[in-house]
Short mmCIF file of C-alpha atoms in Angstrom, two decimals:
data_model
loop_
_atom_site.label_atom_id
_atom_site.label_comp_id
_atom_site.label_asym_id
_atom_site.label_seq_id
_atom_site.Cartn_x
_atom_site.Cartn_y
_atom_site.Cartn_z
CA MET K 1 0.00 0.00 0.00
CA GLU K 2 2.90 2.35 0.77
CA GLU K 3 4.19 1.74 -2.75
CA ILE K 4 0.87 2.90 -4.21
CA LYS K 5 0.74 6.01 -2.02
CA LYS K 6 4.31 6.88 -2.98
CA SER K 7 3.60 6.46 -6.70
CA MET K 8 0.47 8.61 -6.50
CA SER K 9 2.43 11.53 -5.10
CA GLY K 10 5.32 11.17 -7.58
CA ASP K 11 5.73 12.53 -11.08
CA MET K 12 5.46 9.18 -12.87
CA PRO K 13 3.13 9.13 -15.88
CA TRP K 14 -0.10 7.15 -15.63
CA ILE K 15 -1.42 4.50 -17.99
CA ILE K 16 -5.02 5.49 -18.77
CA PHE K 17 -7.40 3.08 -20.50
CA ASN K 18 -11.10 2.73 -21.26
CA LEU K 19 -13.10 -0.28 -20.19
CA CYS K 20 -16.87 -0.37 -20.79
CA GLN K 21 -16.91 3.41 -21.23
CA ASN K 22 -15.18 3.94 -17.89
CA LYS K 23 -11.70 5.42 -17.57
CA PHE K 24 -9.11 3.70 -15.39
CA ALA K 25 -5.57 4.74 -14.52
CA VAL K 26 -2.58 2.83 -13.24
CA CYS K 27 0.69 4.48 -12.30
CA SER K 28 3.31 3.50 -14.86
CA ASP K 29 5.90 2.52 -12.26
CA MET K 30 3.55 -0.34 -11.27
CA ILE K 31 3.58 -1.65 -14.88
CA SER K 32 6.40 -3.90 -16.03
CA GLY K 33 5.26 -3.91 -19.66
CA MET K 34 2.41 -4.20 -22.12
CA THR K 35 2.03 -6.87 -24.76
CA GLU K 36 -0.55 -8.78 -26.77
CA LEU K 37 -2.44 -11.57 -25.09
CA PRO K 38 -0.57 -14.85 -25.52
CA SER K 39 -2.10 -17.23 -28.05
CA GLU K 40 -2.25 -20.05 -25.51
CA ILE K 41 -3.93 -19.50 -22.15
CA VAL K 42 -3.79 -22.37 -19.68
CA PRO K 43 -6.75 -22.37 -17.31
CA VAL K 44 -6.01 -22.85 -13.62
CA PRO K 45 -8.44 -24.14 -11.00
CA THR K 46 -9.48 -21.22 -8.82
CA SER K 47 -12.53 -19.65 -7.27
CA ASN K 48 -11.47 -16.24 -8.65
CA LYS K 49 -13.50 -15.81 -11.87
CA ALA K 50 -11.33 -12.87 -12.97
CA LEU K 51 -8.24 -15.09 -13.25
CA GLN K 52 -8.49 -16.41 -16.81
CA GLY K 53 -5.46 -18.63 -16.47
CA VAL K 54 -1.75 -18.29 -17.08
CA GLY K 55 0.27 -17.64 -20.19
CA VAL K 56 3.87 -17.31 -21.22
CA ILE K 57 4.98 -13.74 -21.85
CA ARG K 58 8.64 -12.98 -22.58
CA GLY K 59 9.59 -16.43 -21.32
CA GLN K 60 7.82 -16.10 -17.97
CA ILE K 61 4.57 -17.65 -16.78
CA VAL K 62 2.22 -14.85 -15.76
CA PRO K 63 -1.34 -14.78 -14.44
CA LEU K 64 -3.90 -13.33 -16.89
CA ILE K 65 -6.75 -11.35 -15.37
CA ASN K 66 -9.96 -10.40 -17.15
CA LEU K 67 -10.55 -6.80 -16.03
CA ARG K 68 -14.21 -6.88 -17.06
CA GLU K 69 -14.75 -9.82 -14.71
CA PHE K 70 -12.57 -8.22 -12.03
CA PHE K 71 -14.71 -5.06 -12.06
CA ASN K 72 -17.99 -7.03 -12.39
CA MET K 73 -18.70 -5.71 -15.88
CA ARG K 74 -20.48 -7.47 -18.73
CA SER K 75 -18.30 -9.72 -20.83
CA LEU K 76 -17.59 -8.94 -24.48
CA ASP K 77 -19.62 -12.01 -25.42
CA ASP K 78 -22.61 -10.78 -23.38
CA GLU K 79 -22.30 -7.31 -24.91
CA TYR K 80 -22.21 -8.79 -28.42
CA GLU K 81 -25.17 -11.11 -27.78
CA GLU K 82 -27.20 -8.18 -26.45
CA PHE K 83 -26.29 -6.23 -29.59
CA LYS K 84 -27.37 -9.14 -31.84
CA GLU K 85 -30.71 -9.50 -30.02
CA MET K 86 -31.39 -5.79 -30.31
CA MET K 87 -30.57 -5.87 -34.03
CA GLU K 88 -32.98 -8.77 -34.55
CA GLN K 89 -35.74 -6.83 -32.77
CA ARG K 90 -35.12 -3.72 -34.90
CA LYS K 91 -35.03 -5.87 -38.05
CA GLN K 92 -38.43 -7.37 -37.19
CA GLU K 93 -39.84 -3.90 -36.49
CA HIS K 94 -38.74 -2.79 -39.97
CA ILE K 95 -40.20 -5.90 -41.59
CA ASN K 96 -43.48 -4.97 -39.85
CA TRP K 97 -43.00 -1.37 -41.04
CA SER K 98 -42.56 -2.56 -44.62
CA ASN K 99 -45.64 -4.80 -44.37
CA GLU K 100 -47.69 -1.87 -43.08
CA LEU K 101 -46.41 0.25 -45.97
CA LYS K 102 -47.61 -2.41 -48.44
CA ARG K 103 -50.97 -2.71 -46.68
CA CYS K 104 -51.54 1.06 -46.76
CA LEU K 105 -50.58 1.19 -50.43
CA GLU K 106 -53.01 -1.63 -51.28
CA THR K 107 -55.92 -0.26 -49.22
CA GLY K 108 -55.31 3.44 -49.82
CA GLU K 109 -55.16 4.11 -46.08
CA LYS K 110 -52.87 6.79 -44.68
CA PHE K 111 -49.43 5.51 -43.67
CA THR K 112 -48.90 6.67 -40.08
CA LEU K 113 -45.55 5.08 -39.20
CA ALA K 114 -42.30 7.05 -39.12
CA THR K 115 -40.93 8.17 -42.47
CA ASP K 116 -38.11 10.11 -40.82
CA PRO K 117 -35.28 7.59 -40.19
CA HIS K 118 -34.39 9.42 -36.97
CA GLU K 119 -37.86 8.97 -35.46
CA CYS K 120 -38.20 5.17 -35.30
CA LYS K 121 -36.70 3.23 -32.37
CA PHE K 122 -33.79 2.05 -34.47
CA GLY K 123 -33.04 5.53 -35.83
CA LYS K 124 -33.07 7.01 -32.33
CA TRP K 125 -30.80 4.22 -31.19
CA ILE K 126 -28.37 4.74 -34.12
CA ASP K 127 -28.23 8.47 -33.37
CA SER K 128 -27.25 7.82 -29.74
CA TYR K 129 -25.13 4.69 -30.19
CA SER K 130 -21.52 4.72 -29.13
CA SER K 131 -19.24 1.79 -28.41
CA ASN K 132 -15.58 1.30 -27.74
CA ARG K 133 -15.83 -1.80 -29.97
CA ASN K 134 -14.84 -0.95 -33.54
CA ASP K 135 -16.57 -4.04 -34.96
CA LEU K 136 -19.93 -2.96 -33.52
CA ASN K 137 -19.42 0.63 -34.71
CA ALA K 138 -18.70 -0.72 -38.20
CA HIS K 139 -21.96 -2.72 -38.20
CA VAL K 140 -23.92 0.36 -37.18
CA ALA K 141 -22.27 2.55 -39.81
CA HIS K 142 -22.88 -0.12 -42.45
CA ILE K 143 -26.63 -0.32 -41.77
CA SER K 144 -27.29 3.39 -41.25
CA LYS K 145 -27.43 4.27 -44.97
CA PRO K 146 -29.87 1.51 -46.06
CA HIS K 147 -32.00 2.31 -43.00
CA SER K 148 -32.36 5.93 -44.12
CA LYS K 149 -33.08 4.79 -47.68
CA LEU K 150 -35.84 2.48 -46.45
CA HIS K 151 -37.64 5.32 -44.68
CA LYS K 152 -37.26 7.56 -47.71
CA VAL K 153 -39.22 4.99 -49.75
CA ALA K 154 -42.36 5.79 -47.72
CA GLU K 155 -42.04 9.49 -48.50
CA GLU K 156 -41.52 8.77 -52.20
CA ILE K 157 -44.23 6.14 -52.57
CA PHE K 158 -47.05 8.41 -51.39
CA ARG K 159 -46.17 11.39 -53.59
CA ASP K 160 -49.04 12.48 -55.82
CA ASP K 161 -46.93 12.59 -58.98
CA ILE K 162 -45.60 9.02 -58.83
CA SER K 163 -46.75 6.31 -61.25
CA ASP K 164 -47.99 2.87 -60.17
CA THR K 165 -44.94 1.30 -61.83
CA ASP K 166 -42.61 3.53 -59.82
CA LYS K 167 -44.56 2.69 -56.65
CA GLU K 168 -44.08 -1.02 -57.33
CA GLU K 169 -40.35 -0.52 -57.90
CA LEU K 170 -40.05 1.44 -54.65
CA LEU K 171 -42.01 -1.22 -52.80
CA TYR K 172 -39.71 -3.89 -54.23
CA GLU K 173 -36.76 -1.78 -53.05
CA ALA K 174 -38.26 -1.54 -49.55
CA ASP K 175 -38.55 -5.33 -49.41
#
């Protein structure tokens, strides 16, 4: 503990990192080095869930600790599964949206669902989404453009000056 107090009062630089959108800092004199995770992790029997096992780094066997588990945070797998479930829900909502668009076109009823891509649940979520995971950010960026295009179809399809053929093409595009 004295070592930690001494390092906090010194002029040593700190290692600052993000974990689940929280910032953490460790005094650099407490760090012996940083490296990639070893390709082979050997599990060890323990009651400490944060201890993932041991690995060989620079010729030495070292314990490997999962900081998410250590700080009682969701795992990357849990975060990804939650993301996938949410995406499936939003996908189904947009399938329902498209079906309602078709129904209104066939019956001549007024289409009352969101035509602004920022007003549906998914659009609001996209506008506020932020992750420290680049793969999830890439998925969101990839789907944002077709999502906007889908909503634009509803605006186009109900214009007065559009032909039935163009409506069918737009409807096909929405599908």
